[in-house]
Coordinates of C-alpha atoms in Angstrom, one line a residue:
Chain A
M1 CA -247.0 -27.4 -75.5
L2 CA -246.8 -23.8 -76.6
A3 CA -249.8 -21.8 -75.8
V4 CA -251.3 -20.5 -79.0
Q5 CA -252.3 -17.2 -77.8
Q6 CA -249.0 -16.2 -76.2
P7 CA -246.2 -18.1 -77.9
L8 CA -243.6 -15.7 -76.7
A9 CA -244.5 -15.7 -73.0
S10 CA -242.5 -18.9 -72.3
V11 CA -239.4 -17.9 -74.3
P12 CA -236.4 -17.8 -72.0
D13 CA -233.6 -15.3 -72.4
P14 CA -232.3 -16.5 -75.7
R15 CA -228.7 -15.7 -74.8
S16 CA -228.6 -18.4 -72.1
V17 CA -230.1 -21.3 -74.0
P18 CA -227.4 -23.8 -75.2
E19 CA -227.6 -24.6 -78.9
N20 CA -228.3 -28.3 -78.4
A21 CA -230.8 -27.9 -75.6
P22 CA -234.1 -29.7 -75.3
E23 CA -237.1 -27.9 -76.7
H24 CA -238.2 -26.0 -73.6
C25 CA -234.8 -25.5 -72.0
P26 CA -235.1 -22.7 -69.4
G27 CA -231.6 -21.6 -70.1
T28 CA -228.4 -22.3 -68.2
E29 CA -228.5 -19.0 -66.4
S30 CA -232.1 -19.4 -65.3
E31 CA -233.1 -20.0 -61.7
L32 CA -234.9 -23.1 -63.0
A33 CA -231.8 -24.5 -64.7
G34 CA -231.8 -28.3 -64.3
K35 CA -235.0 -28.1 -62.3
S36 CA -237.8 -27.6 -64.8
A37 CA -239.8 -30.3 -66.4
A38 CA -238.0 -29.9 -69.7
C39 CA -234.7 -30.8 -68.0
E40 CA -235.9 -34.3 -67.3
G41 CA -233.7 -36.7 -69.3
C42 CA -231.3 -34.0 -70.5
P43 CA -227.8 -35.3 -70.1
N44 CA -226.7 -32.0 -68.7
Q45 CA -229.4 -31.8 -66.0
D46 CA -227.0 -32.4 -63.1
V47 CA -224.5 -29.9 -64.3
C48 CA -227.2 -27.2 -64.7
A49 CA -228.8 -28.0 -61.4
S50 CA -225.4 -27.6 -59.6
G51 CA -225.1 -24.1 -60.8
T52 CA -221.6 -24.5 -62.3
A53 CA -223.0 -24.0 -65.9
K54 CA -223.8 -20.4 -65.2
G55 CA -220.3 -19.4 -66.2
P56 CA -219.5 -17.7 -69.5
D57 CA -218.7 -19.4 -72.8
P58 CA -215.1 -20.8 -72.8
A59 CA -214.5 -19.2 -76.2
L60 CA -215.0 -15.7 -74.7
P61 CA -211.5 -15.0 -73.4
F62 CA -210.0 -15.9 -76.7
V63 CA -212.4 -13.8 -78.7
R64 CA -211.8 -10.9 -76.3
E65 CA -208.0 -11.3 -76.8
R66 CA -208.3 -11.3 -80.6
M67 CA -210.8 -8.4 -80.7
T68 CA -208.6 -6.1 -78.6
Q69 CA -206.9 -5.3 -81.9
V70 CA -210.1 -4.4 -83.7
N71 CA -211.2 -0.8 -83.3
H72 CA -214.7 -0.8 -84.7
K73 CA -217.1 -3.7 -85.1
I74 CA -220.1 -3.1 -87.3
L75 CA -222.9 -5.6 -87.9
V76 CA -224.9 -5.5 -91.2
L77 CA -228.3 -6.9 -90.4
S78 CA -231.7 -7.3 -92.0
G79 CA -234.6 -9.5 -91.2
K80 CA -235.3 -10.0 -94.9
G81 CA -233.1 -11.8 -97.4
G82 CA -231.9 -10.4 -100.7
V83 CA -232.2 -6.8 -99.7
G84 CA -228.5 -6.1 -100.3
K85 CA -226.8 -6.8 -97.0
S86 CA -223.7 -8.4 -98.5
T87 CA -223.5 -5.8 -101.2
F88 CA -223.7 -3.0 -98.6
A89 CA -221.1 -4.8 -96.4
A90 CA -218.8 -5.1 -99.4
Q91 CA -219.2 -1.4 -100.4
L92 CA -218.6 -0.4 -96.9
G93 CA -215.4 -2.5 -96.8
W94 CA -214.2 -1.0 -100.1
A95 CA -215.0 2.5 -99.0
F96 CA -213.2 2.2 -95.7
A97 CA -210.2 0.6 -97.5
S98 CA -210.0 3.4 -100.0
D99 CA -207.9 5.1 -97.4
P100 CA -204.6 3.1 -97.6
D101 CA -203.9 3.7 -93.9
V102 CA -207.2 2.1 -92.8
Q103 CA -207.2 -1.6 -92.2
T104 CA -210.5 -3.3 -92.8
G105 CA -211.9 -6.8 -92.5
I106 CA -215.1 -8.3 -93.7
M107 CA -216.5 -11.3 -91.9
D108 CA -219.3 -13.3 -93.5
V109 CA -221.3 -15.3 -91.0
D110 CA -223.9 -16.4 -93.5
I111 CA -222.9 -20.1 -93.3
C112 CA -225.5 -21.5 -95.6
G113 CA -225.4 -18.8 -98.3
P114 CA -222.1 -17.0 -98.3
S115 CA -222.0 -14.2 -100.9
I116 CA -219.1 -12.1 -99.8
P117 CA -216.4 -14.1 -101.7
T118 CA -218.2 -13.6 -105.0
I119 CA -219.0 -10.0 -104.4
L120 CA -215.4 -9.2 -103.5
G121 CA -214.1 -11.2 -106.5
I122 CA -212.2 -13.7 -104.5
A123 CA -214.5 -16.7 -104.8
S124 CA -211.8 -19.2 -105.8
E125 CA -209.5 -18.4 -102.9
Q126 CA -208.8 -20.6 -100.0
V127 CA -208.0 -20.0 -96.3
H128 CA -204.4 -20.7 -95.2
T129 CA -203.5 -21.6 -91.7
S130 CA -200.4 -20.3 -89.9
A131 CA -199.2 -20.4 -86.4
A132 CA -201.1 -17.2 -85.7
G133 CA -204.4 -18.7 -86.9
W134 CA -206.4 -18.7 -90.1
S135 CA -205.3 -16.0 -92.5
P136 CA -208.0 -14.0 -94.1
V137 CA -208.2 -13.7 -97.9
Y138 CA -207.0 -10.3 -99.0
V139 CA -208.7 -8.4 -101.8
Q140 CA -206.1 -5.6 -101.5
D141 CA -203.4 -4.9 -98.9
N142 CA -205.8 -3.4 -96.4
L143 CA -209.0 -5.3 -97.0
G144 CA -209.3 -8.9 -95.8
A145 CA -212.2 -11.2 -95.8
M146 CA -213.3 -14.4 -94.1
S147 CA -216.2 -16.6 -95.1
V148 CA -217.2 -20.2 -95.1
G149 CA -217.2 -19.9 -98.9
F150 CA -213.3 -20.2 -98.7
M151 CA -213.6 -23.5 -97.0
L152 CA -215.8 -25.5 -99.3
P153 CA -214.4 -27.8 -101.9
S154 CA -216.9 -26.6 -104.5
S155 CA -219.3 -23.7 -104.6
K156 CA -222.1 -26.2 -105.3
D157 CA -221.8 -27.8 -102.0
A158 CA -224.6 -27.1 -99.6
V159 CA -223.7 -26.5 -95.9
M160 CA -226.4 -28.5 -94.2
W161 CA -225.7 -27.6 -90.6
R162 CA -227.9 -27.1 -87.7
G163 CA -227.3 -24.3 -85.2
P164 CA -224.6 -25.7 -82.9
K165 CA -222.2 -26.4 -85.8
K166 CA -222.8 -22.9 -87.3
N167 CA -222.1 -21.4 -83.9
G168 CA -218.9 -23.3 -83.5
L169 CA -217.6 -22.0 -86.8
I170 CA -218.6 -18.4 -85.9
A171 CA -216.7 -18.7 -82.6
Q172 CA -213.7 -19.9 -84.6
F173 CA -214.0 -17.0 -87.1
L174 CA -213.8 -14.7 -84.1
K175 CA -211.0 -16.3 -82.2
D176 CA -208.9 -18.1 -84.7
V177 CA -208.7 -15.7 -87.7
D178 CA -205.5 -13.7 -87.7
W179 CA -207.0 -10.3 -88.6
G180 CA -204.1 -8.4 -87.2
A181 CA -204.8 -4.8 -86.2
L182 CA -208.0 -3.6 -87.8
D183 CA -209.7 -0.3 -87.8
Y184 CA -213.0 -1.7 -89.0
L185 CA -214.5 -5.2 -88.9
V186 CA -217.7 -5.3 -90.9
I187 CA -219.8 -8.4 -90.1
D188 CA -222.2 -9.6 -92.8
T189 CA -225.1 -11.7 -91.4
P190 CA -227.7 -14.1 -92.9
P191 CA -231.3 -13.0 -92.9
G192 CA -233.4 -13.6 -89.8
T193 CA -232.9 -13.4 -86.1
S194 CA -231.6 -16.8 -85.1
D195 CA -228.5 -18.8 -84.2
E196 CA -226.0 -16.8 -86.1
H197 CA -227.2 -13.5 -84.8
L198 CA -227.4 -14.6 -81.2
S199 CA -224.0 -16.2 -81.3
I200 CA -222.3 -13.2 -82.7
V201 CA -223.9 -10.8 -80.2
Q202 CA -223.1 -13.2 -77.4
L203 CA -219.5 -13.7 -78.4
L204 CA -218.8 -10.0 -79.0
K205 CA -220.6 -8.8 -75.9
E206 CA -217.5 -8.2 -73.9
S207 CA -215.5 -6.8 -76.7
G208 CA -218.4 -4.5 -77.6
I209 CA -220.1 -4.0 -80.9
D210 CA -220.2 -0.5 -82.1
G211 CA -223.6 -1.0 -83.6
A212 CA -225.7 -2.4 -86.4
V213 CA -226.6 -1.0 -89.8
L214 CA -230.0 -2.4 -90.9
I215 CA -230.8 -2.8 -94.5
T216 CA -234.3 -2.8 -96.0
T217 CA -236.1 -2.4 -99.3
P218 CA -239.2 -0.2 -99.6
Q219 CA -241.9 -2.8 -99.6
E220 CA -244.0 -3.6 -96.5
V221 CA -243.0 -7.3 -96.5
A222 CA -239.4 -6.3 -96.1
L223 CA -240.2 -3.5 -93.6
Q224 CA -242.0 -6.0 -91.4
D225 CA -239.0 -8.2 -91.2
V226 CA -236.7 -5.2 -90.5
A227 CA -239.1 -4.1 -87.7
R228 CA -238.5 -7.5 -86.2
E229 CA -234.7 -7.0 -86.5
I230 CA -235.0 -3.7 -84.7
D231 CA -236.9 -5.4 -82.0
F232 CA -234.1 -8.0 -81.9
C233 CA -231.4 -5.4 -81.5
R234 CA -233.2 -3.8 -78.7
K235 CA -233.8 -7.1 -77.0
V236 CA -230.2 -8.1 -77.0
G237 CA -228.8 -4.6 -76.5
V238 CA -227.1 -3.8 -79.8
R239 CA -227.0 -0.1 -80.7
I240 CA -228.6 0.6 -84.1
L241 CA -226.5 3.0 -86.1
G242 CA -229.2 3.5 -88.7
L243 CA -231.4 2.2 -91.5
V244 CA -230.4 2.0 -95.2
E245 CA -233.1 1.8 -97.8
N246 CA -232.0 -0.2 -100.8
M247 CA -233.6 -0.6 -104.3
A248 CA -235.5 2.6 -103.8
G249 CA -236.6 3.6 -107.3
F250 CA -235.3 2.6 -110.6
V251 CA -234.1 4.9 -113.4
C252 CA -234.8 3.4 -116.8
P253 CA -231.6 3.5 -118.8
N254 CA -233.5 4.3 -121.9
C255 CA -235.9 7.0 -121.1
K256 CA -234.4 8.1 -117.7
T257 CA -237.8 8.0 -116.1
E258 CA -237.7 6.9 -112.5
S259 CA -240.2 4.2 -111.5
Q260 CA -240.8 2.3 -108.3
I261 CA -240.1 -1.4 -108.7
F262 CA -240.7 -2.1 -105.1
R263 CA -243.3 0.5 -104.3
P264 CA -243.3 1.8 -100.8
S265 CA -246.9 1.0 -100.3
T266 CA -246.8 1.9 -96.6
G267 CA -244.4 4.8 -96.5
G268 CA -241.2 2.9 -97.0
A269 CA -238.2 3.1 -94.8
A270 CA -238.8 6.7 -93.8
R271 CA -242.0 5.8 -92.0
L272 CA -240.4 2.8 -90.3
A273 CA -237.5 5.0 -89.2
K274 CA -239.8 7.5 -87.8
E275 CA -242.0 4.9 -86.0
T276 CA -239.2 3.1 -84.4
D277 CA -237.0 6.2 -83.8
V278 CA -234.1 5.0 -85.8
E279 CA -232.1 7.2 -88.1
L280 CA -232.6 6.7 -91.8
L281 CA -229.1 6.9 -93.2
G282 CA -230.2 7.2 -96.8
S283 CA -231.9 5.6 -99.8
V284 CA -229.9 3.9 -102.6
P285 CA -231.7 3.8 -106.0
L286 CA -231.7 0.5 -107.9
D287 CA -229.0 0.4 -110.5
P288 CA -228.7 -2.8 -112.5
R289 CA -224.9 -2.2 -112.5
I290 CA -224.8 -2.8 -108.8
G291 CA -225.9 -6.4 -109.2
K292 CA -223.6 -6.8 -112.2
S293 CA -220.6 -5.5 -110.2
A294 CA -221.4 -7.9 -107.4
D295 CA -221.5 -10.8 -109.9
Y296 CA -218.2 -9.9 -111.4
G297 CA -216.7 -9.1 -108.0
V298 CA -215.6 -5.5 -108.7
S299 CA -216.2 -2.4 -106.5
F300 CA -219.3 -0.6 -107.7
L301 CA -218.1 2.6 -106.1
D302 CA -214.8 2.6 -108.1
E303 CA -216.3 1.3 -111.4
Y304 CA -219.2 3.7 -111.6
P305 CA -218.3 6.9 -109.7
D306 CA -221.0 8.9 -111.6
S307 CA -224.0 6.7 -110.7
P308 CA -226.5 8.3 -108.3
A309 CA -226.3 5.1 -106.3
T310 CA -222.6 5.7 -105.7
S311 CA -223.2 9.1 -104.2
A312 CA -226.0 7.7 -102.1
Y313 CA -223.6 5.0 -100.8
L314 CA -220.8 7.4 -100.1
N315 CA -223.1 9.8 -98.2
I316 CA -224.3 6.9 -96.1
I317 CA -220.8 5.7 -95.4
Q318 CA -219.7 9.3 -94.5
R319 CA -222.6 9.6 -92.1
L320 CA -221.7 6.2 -90.5
K321 CA -218.1 7.5 -90.0
D322 CA -219.5 10.6 -88.4
I323 CA -221.7 8.5 -86.0
L324 CA -218.7 6.4 -85.2
G325 CA -216.7 9.5 -84.5
D326 CA -214.1 9.0 -87.2
P327 CA -212.6 11.6 -89.6
Chain B
M1 CA -244.2 -50.3 -100.1
T2 CA -242.0 -50.3 -97.1
A3 CA -243.7 -50.0 -93.7
V4 CA -244.9 -46.5 -93.3
Q5 CA -244.0 -44.9 -90.0
D6 CA -247.0 -43.9 -88.0
T7 CA -246.3 -40.5 -86.4
P8 CA -248.6 -37.6 -85.4
V9 CA -247.3 -35.8 -88.5
S10 CA -248.1 -38.7 -90.9
R11 CA -251.6 -39.1 -89.3
R12 CA -252.3 -35.4 -89.7
L13 CA -251.0 -35.3 -93.3
S14 CA -252.7 -38.5 -94.4
S15 CA -255.5 -36.3 -95.9
V16 CA -253.1 -34.2 -97.9
K17 CA -252.5 -35.4 -101.5
H18 CA -249.4 -33.4 -102.6
I19 CA -246.8 -31.5 -100.6
I20 CA -244.8 -29.0 -102.5
I21 CA -241.8 -27.3 -100.8
I22 CA -240.6 -24.0 -102.1
C23 CA -237.0 -23.4 -101.5
S24 CA -234.1 -21.3 -102.4
G25 CA -230.6 -20.8 -101.0
K26 CA -230.8 -17.0 -101.3
G27 CA -233.2 -14.7 -99.5
G28 CA -235.4 -12.2 -101.2
V29 CA -235.6 -14.0 -104.5
G30 CA -239.3 -14.4 -104.2
K31 CA -239.9 -17.7 -102.4
S32 CA -242.9 -16.4 -100.5
S33 CA -244.2 -14.6 -103.6
V34 CA -243.9 -17.8 -105.7
A35 CA -245.5 -19.8 -102.9
A36 CA -248.4 -17.4 -102.7
Q37 CA -248.7 -17.3 -106.5
L38 CA -248.6 -21.1 -106.7
A39 CA -251.4 -21.3 -104.1
L40 CA -253.5 -18.6 -105.8
T41 CA -253.1 -20.2 -109.2
L42 CA -254.0 -23.6 -107.9
Y43 CA -256.9 -22.0 -106.1
V44 CA -258.3 -20.5 -109.3
S45 CA -257.5 -23.4 -111.5
S46 CA -260.4 -25.4 -110.2
A47 CA -263.6 -24.6 -108.4
D48 CA -263.1 -27.1 -105.6
A49 CA -259.4 -27.6 -105.1
R50 CA -258.4 -27.2 -101.5
I51 CA -255.0 -25.6 -100.9
G52 CA -253.0 -25.2 -97.8
I53 CA -250.0 -22.9 -97.4
L54 CA -247.6 -23.3 -94.5
D55 CA -245.0 -20.7 -93.8
I56 CA -242.0 -22.1 -91.9
D57 CA -240.0 -19.0 -92.1
L58 CA -240.1 -18.4 -88.4
T59 CA -238.0 -15.4 -88.1
G60 CA -239.3 -13.6 -91.2
P61 CA -242.8 -14.7 -92.0
S62 CA -244.2 -13.0 -95.2
I63 CA -247.1 -15.1 -96.2
P64 CA -249.7 -13.4 -93.9
R65 CA -249.0 -10.1 -95.5
M66 CA -249.0 -11.4 -99.1
L67 CA -252.3 -13.2 -98.7
G68 CA -253.9 -10.2 -97.0
V69 CA -254.5 -12.0 -93.7
D70 CA -252.0 -10.0 -91.8
G71 CA -253.1 -9.6 -88.2
S72 CA -255.4 -12.6 -88.1
G73 CA -255.2 -15.0 -85.2
V74 CA -255.1 -18.7 -84.9
H75 CA -257.8 -20.5 -82.9
Q76 CA -257.5 -23.6 -81.0
S77 CA -260.1 -26.3 -81.5
S78 CA -260.4 -29.7 -79.9
D79 CA -259.0 -31.1 -83.1
G80 CA -255.9 -28.8 -83.3
W81 CA -255.1 -25.3 -84.5
V82 CA -257.6 -23.9 -87.0
P83 CA -255.7 -22.3 -90.0
V84 CA -256.6 -18.9 -91.2
Y85 CA -258.6 -19.0 -94.4
A86 CA -257.5 -16.3 -96.9
D87 CA -260.8 -16.7 -98.8
A88 CA -262.9 -16.3 -95.7
S89 CA -266.1 -18.4 -95.8
D90 CA -265.1 -20.5 -98.9
A91 CA -262.4 -22.1 -96.8
R92 CA -260.4 -23.5 -99.7
L93 CA -257.2 -21.6 -99.0
A94 CA -255.8 -22.3 -95.6
C95 CA -252.7 -20.5 -94.3
M96 CA -250.6 -21.1 -91.3
S97 CA -247.6 -19.0 -90.2
V98 CA -245.8 -18.0 -87.1
G99 CA -246.9 -14.5 -88.0
F100 CA -250.4 -15.4 -86.8
L101 CA -249.0 -16.3 -83.4
L102 CA -247.3 -13.0 -82.6
K103 CA -249.0 -10.5 -80.5
N104 CA -247.4 -7.6 -82.3
R105 CA -246.2 -7.8 -85.9
G106 CA -243.0 -6.0 -85.0
D107 CA -242.1 -8.7 -82.4
S108 CA -239.0 -10.7 -83.3
V109 CA -238.9 -14.4 -82.9
V110 CA -235.4 -15.0 -81.6
W111 CA -235.1 -18.7 -81.5
R112 CA -232.3 -21.1 -81.8
G113 CA -232.6 -24.5 -83.6
P114 CA -234.3 -26.7 -81.0
K115 CA -237.3 -24.3 -80.6
K116 CA -237.6 -23.8 -84.3
N117 CA -237.7 -27.6 -84.7
A118 CA -240.5 -27.9 -82.1
M119 CA -242.5 -25.2 -83.8
I120 CA -242.2 -26.8 -87.2
R121 CA -243.3 -30.2 -85.7
Q122 CA -246.3 -28.5 -84.2
F123 CA -247.2 -26.8 -87.5
L124 CA -247.1 -30.2 -89.2
S125 CA -248.8 -32.3 -86.6
D126 CA -251.2 -29.9 -84.9
V127 CA -252.8 -27.8 -87.6
R128 CA -256.3 -29.0 -88.7
W129 CA -255.8 -28.8 -92.4
G130 CA -258.6 -31.2 -93.3
D131 CA -258.6 -32.6 -96.8
L132 CA -256.1 -30.8 -99.0
D133 CA -255.2 -31.3 -102.6
Y134 CA -252.0 -29.4 -102.3
L135 CA -250.0 -28.2 -99.3
V136 CA -247.5 -25.5 -100.3
I137 CA -244.6 -25.1 -97.8
D138 CA -242.7 -21.8 -97.9
T139 CA -239.2 -22.1 -96.3
P140 CA -236.7 -19.6 -95.1
P141 CA -233.5 -19.0 -97.1
G142 CA -230.6 -21.4 -96.5
T143 CA -230.2 -25.1 -95.9
S144 CA -230.2 -25.3 -92.1
D145 CA -232.3 -26.1 -89.1
E146 CA -235.7 -25.4 -90.6
H147 CA -235.0 -27.5 -93.7
L148 CA -233.5 -30.4 -91.9
S149 CA -236.3 -30.4 -89.3
L150 CA -238.9 -30.3 -92.1
M151 CA -237.4 -33.2 -93.9
E152 CA -237.1 -35.2 -90.7
H153 CA -240.7 -34.7 -89.7
L154 CA -242.0 -35.3 -93.2
S155 CA -240.0 -38.5 -93.8
P156 CA -243.1 -40.7 -93.2
V157 CA -244.8 -39.0 -96.1
H158 CA -241.7 -38.7 -98.3
D159 CA -243.4 -40.2 -101.3
R160 CA -245.8 -37.2 -101.5
L161 CA -243.1 -34.6 -101.3
S162 CA -241.6 -32.5 -104.1
A163 CA -239.7 -29.2 -104.3
V164 CA -239.6 -26.1 -106.5
I165 CA -236.4 -24.0 -106.5
V166 CA -236.7 -20.3 -106.9
T167 CA -233.8 -18.2 -108.0
T168 CA -233.1 -14.8 -109.6
P169 CA -230.7 -14.6 -112.6
Q170 CA -227.7 -13.1 -110.8
A171 CA -224.6 -15.2 -110.3
V172 CA -224.8 -14.7 -106.5
A173 CA -228.3 -16.0 -106.3
L174 CA -227.7 -18.9 -108.7
M175 CA -224.8 -20.1 -106.6
D176 CA -227.1 -20.3 -103.6
A177 CA -229.8 -22.0 -105.6
M178 CA -227.2 -24.5 -106.6
K179 CA -226.6 -25.2 -102.9
S180 CA -230.4 -25.7 -102.5
L181 CA -230.4 -28.2 -105.4
S182 CA -227.5 -30.1 -103.8
F183 CA -229.6 -30.1 -100.6
T184 CA -232.6 -31.7 -102.3
R185 CA -230.3 -34.3 -103.8
A186 CA -228.8 -35.1 -100.5
V187 CA -232.2 -35.6 -98.9
K188 CA -233.6 -37.3 -102.0
L189 CA -236.3 -34.8 -102.6
P190 CA -237.7 -34.8 -106.2
V191 CA -237.3 -31.4 -107.8
L192 CA -240.2 -30.3 -110.0
G193 CA -238.2 -27.5 -111.5
I194 CA -236.6 -24.1 -111.3
V195 CA -238.5 -20.8 -111.5
E196 CA -236.5 -17.8 -112.5
N197 CA -237.9 -14.8 -110.8
M198 CA -237.2 -11.1 -111.3
S199 CA -236.1 -11.8 -114.8
G200 CA -236.1 -8.4 -116.5
Y201 CA -238.2 -5.3 -115.8
V202 CA -240.4 -3.5 -118.2
C203 CA -240.2 0.2 -117.9
P204 CA -243.8 1.4 -117.4
C205 CA -243.0 4.6 -119.2
C206 CA -241.3 3.5 -122.5
G207 CA -241.6 -0.3 -122.4
E208 CA -237.9 -0.8 -122.5
I209 CA -236.9 -4.1 -120.9
S210 CA -234.1 -3.7 -118.4
N211 CA -232.4 -6.7 -117.0
V212 CA -232.2 -5.4 -113.5
F213 CA -230.9 -8.6 -112.1
S214 CA -229.6 -10.0 -115.5
T215 CA -231.6 -12.7 -117.2
G216 CA -231.5 -16.3 -118.4
G217 CA -229.4 -17.7 -115.6
G218 CA -232.1 -19.9 -114.1
E219 CA -232.8 -21.6 -117.5
E220 CA -229.1 -22.1 -118.0
M221 CA -228.8 -23.7 -114.6
A222 CA -231.8 -26.0 -115.2
R223 CA -230.3 -27.2 -118.4
R224 CA -226.9 -27.8 -116.9
E225 CA -228.3 -29.7 -114.0
G226 CA -230.9 -31.7 -115.9
V227 CA -233.8 -30.2 -114.0
P228 CA -237.0 -28.9 -115.6
F229 CA -237.2 -25.2 -116.2
L230 CA -240.7 -24.0 -115.2
G231 CA -240.5 -20.5 -116.5
A232 CA -239.3 -17.0 -115.9
L233 CA -241.3 -14.3 -114.2
P234 CA -240.3 -10.6 -114.8
V235 CA -240.3 -8.0 -112.1
D236 CA -244.0 -7.1 -112.0
T237 CA -244.8 -3.9 -110.1
E238 CA -248.5 -4.7 -110.2
L239 CA -247.8 -8.0 -108.4
V240 CA -245.5 -6.3 -105.9
S241 CA -248.2 -3.8 -105.0
L242 CA -250.9 -6.4 -105.0
L243 CA -249.1 -8.8 -102.6
D244 CA -247.6 -6.0 -100.6
A245 CA -250.7 -4.0 -100.0
A246 CA -252.9 -7.0 -100.1
E247 CA -256.0 -5.1 -99.1
I248 CA -258.7 -4.1 -101.5
V249 CA -260.1 -0.6 -101.5
P250 CA -263.7 -1.2 -102.6
K251 CA -264.7 1.0 -105.5
E252 CA -266.9 3.9 -104.6
G253 CA -270.5 3.0 -104.0
S254 CA -269.9 -0.8 -104.4
Q255 CA -270.4 -2.9 -101.4
L256 CA -268.4 -6.1 -101.9
P257 CA -269.2 -9.1 -99.7
E258 CA -266.6 -10.1 -97.2
A259 CA -265.2 -13.0 -99.3
E260 CA -264.9 -10.7 -102.3
Q261 CA -263.0 -8.2 -100.4
R262 CA -260.4 -10.6 -99.0
G263 CA -259.1 -13.9 -100.4
F264 CA -261.3 -14.3 -103.4
G265 CA -260.8 -10.7 -104.5
L266 CA -257.1 -11.2 -104.2
A267 CA -257.2 -14.3 -106.4
R268 CA -259.3 -12.6 -109.0
R269 CA -257.1 -9.5 -109.2
Y270 CA -254.0 -11.7 -109.2
Q271 CA -255.2 -13.5 -112.4
E272 CA -255.3 -10.1 -114.1
T273 CA -251.6 -9.2 -113.4
P274 CA -249.0 -10.1 -116.0
S275 CA -247.5 -12.6 -113.6
G276 CA -250.8 -14.3 -113.0
K277 CA -251.0 -15.1 -116.7
L278 CA -247.4 -16.3 -116.9
F279 CA -247.9 -18.4 -113.8
K280 CA -250.7 -20.4 -115.4
K281 CA -248.1 -21.8 -117.8
I282 CA -245.7 -22.5 -115.0
L283 CA -248.4 -24.4 -113.2
E284 CA -249.1 -26.5 -116.2
T285 CA -245.4 -27.5 -116.5
L286 CA -245.2 -28.0 -112.8
L287 CA -248.2 -30.3 -112.6
D288 CA -246.9 -32.4 -115.6
T289 CA -243.7 -32.9 -113.8
L290 CA -245.5 -33.7 -110.6
L291 CA -247.6 -36.4 -112.2
A292 CA -244.6 -37.9 -113.9
T293 CA -242.6 -37.9 -110.7
E294 CA -245.4 -39.5 -108.8
R295 CA -245.9 -42.1 -111.4
R296 CA -242.2 -42.9 -111.3
I297 CA -242.2 -43.2 -107.5
S298 CA -245.3 -45.4 -107.3
S299 CA -243.9 -47.7 -110.0
N300 CA -240.7 -48.2 -108.0

């Protein structure tokens, strides 16, 4: 039983626990592998005890091979849902791809709620298989995307998968998708800090992740979840490129007065950034047209170049490029 | 009646009359806020209703903050974990969340499925809820481990379960809400209805209604899918501040008793927000459907 006062004390290194492990699995890389009480009755007990399970994931060499052609890998994370992760990932993709010489890919690892196909306006597309692997769906010549949304017979279908199946698909996305040579791979994640996040970090460890962009909104409930995400990044050793505050302020289209829909009751992202020593890349005001663009699958940056949100996005993206050391 | 399985969960929940699961495919549409509002509205709707609220969003618990019990701890008693009472000494609004178990609120819970499953089972079997009229369960976004585990562990009490689906009016959120609805159908969970959250925003300056996240989509979906539409809630800045800050600054000179300052004060102030008034109507519709559903189940 978990001790109530210290629930985290017994948590093993999350990276070494197999997806289908018993509840208190010590992790295959642990000294106690195959020897702790929780291992009793586990079908893999003997394998773990013999020490041979300490080897790396068999998918890793294939992922590494595929990822040698990808220059920058950027994660878009947030502990909280609905703060604009997918929207930001899509804008980032579009902004990178506005330079015709830059090849960009967007990978959506939100298996249960994929939004990327809709936001990019390619919801009805399907994935094709070739000898080289799965072909991404292209929005334009230099912007490809991959999502579980392209694989479902109907958008109404729910993907009711537990962790191991989700991880299997993520591994396939990384090793079987024929991205070709990419300058940027933007990875959009589901909310939380769970299977999908651990898997992606684990699988890309050798190839190296350039860093993570964390998205938040100004309320304390969202900031708390993002603080947990920062803690996660530090635990698993992913560099944090910076924090983006979304839905900060709303300009009434009628009277042009700015009001705070999601009031930063505790100082907003600026305070969180300061407290956790993370760079605040910028704040994007709430513009109803952002949501509308996402629903219609058009690029907000191209449609409404005069919106204050567009300039905020572009400044953030420029800053990201600077951090990554690109022109 | 078929033979009811006897499990630690079914024994523990035998004293709970109704279990309402709040779900949504999309994150950030207001599941926790609707769960908190439902609990608060049930709380004020009668003077002796006992309500429990269980937050199974393990990697992003929001309920403690919203009910103003952030930073509280859970105690162990001989009869299980004692939930945190948001209304202090009245002890009619019990909360349980992984947030109460963390040493530091910035700590992340980085767990894969099997550990989440174990935690959910413990929440269902080890918390000393006592007699409850309603247990509201707030879930994380998606249709994955937490949801499957929840349904698995609650299967012995399946005839007392029902679900509310929360969505916002945008196409992206509706698509995910549809997935949630497919999920409830796959696991044969009766749906009490759909709540459309963040439906329009009233400019505090000129009163102009802006459809920040569009409007009407939830109602449309409910009609198409033959599910009751419970109501639409606009973006309510008063509510956002109330649930977000969730701490009451006592007016100068007045010394409020402890209960007044915490849960009770929150419930009272919630009733005064525009959402609080709208939610009363939602609750009426919801309870009507709940009764109808249960009548149908018991007559089968």
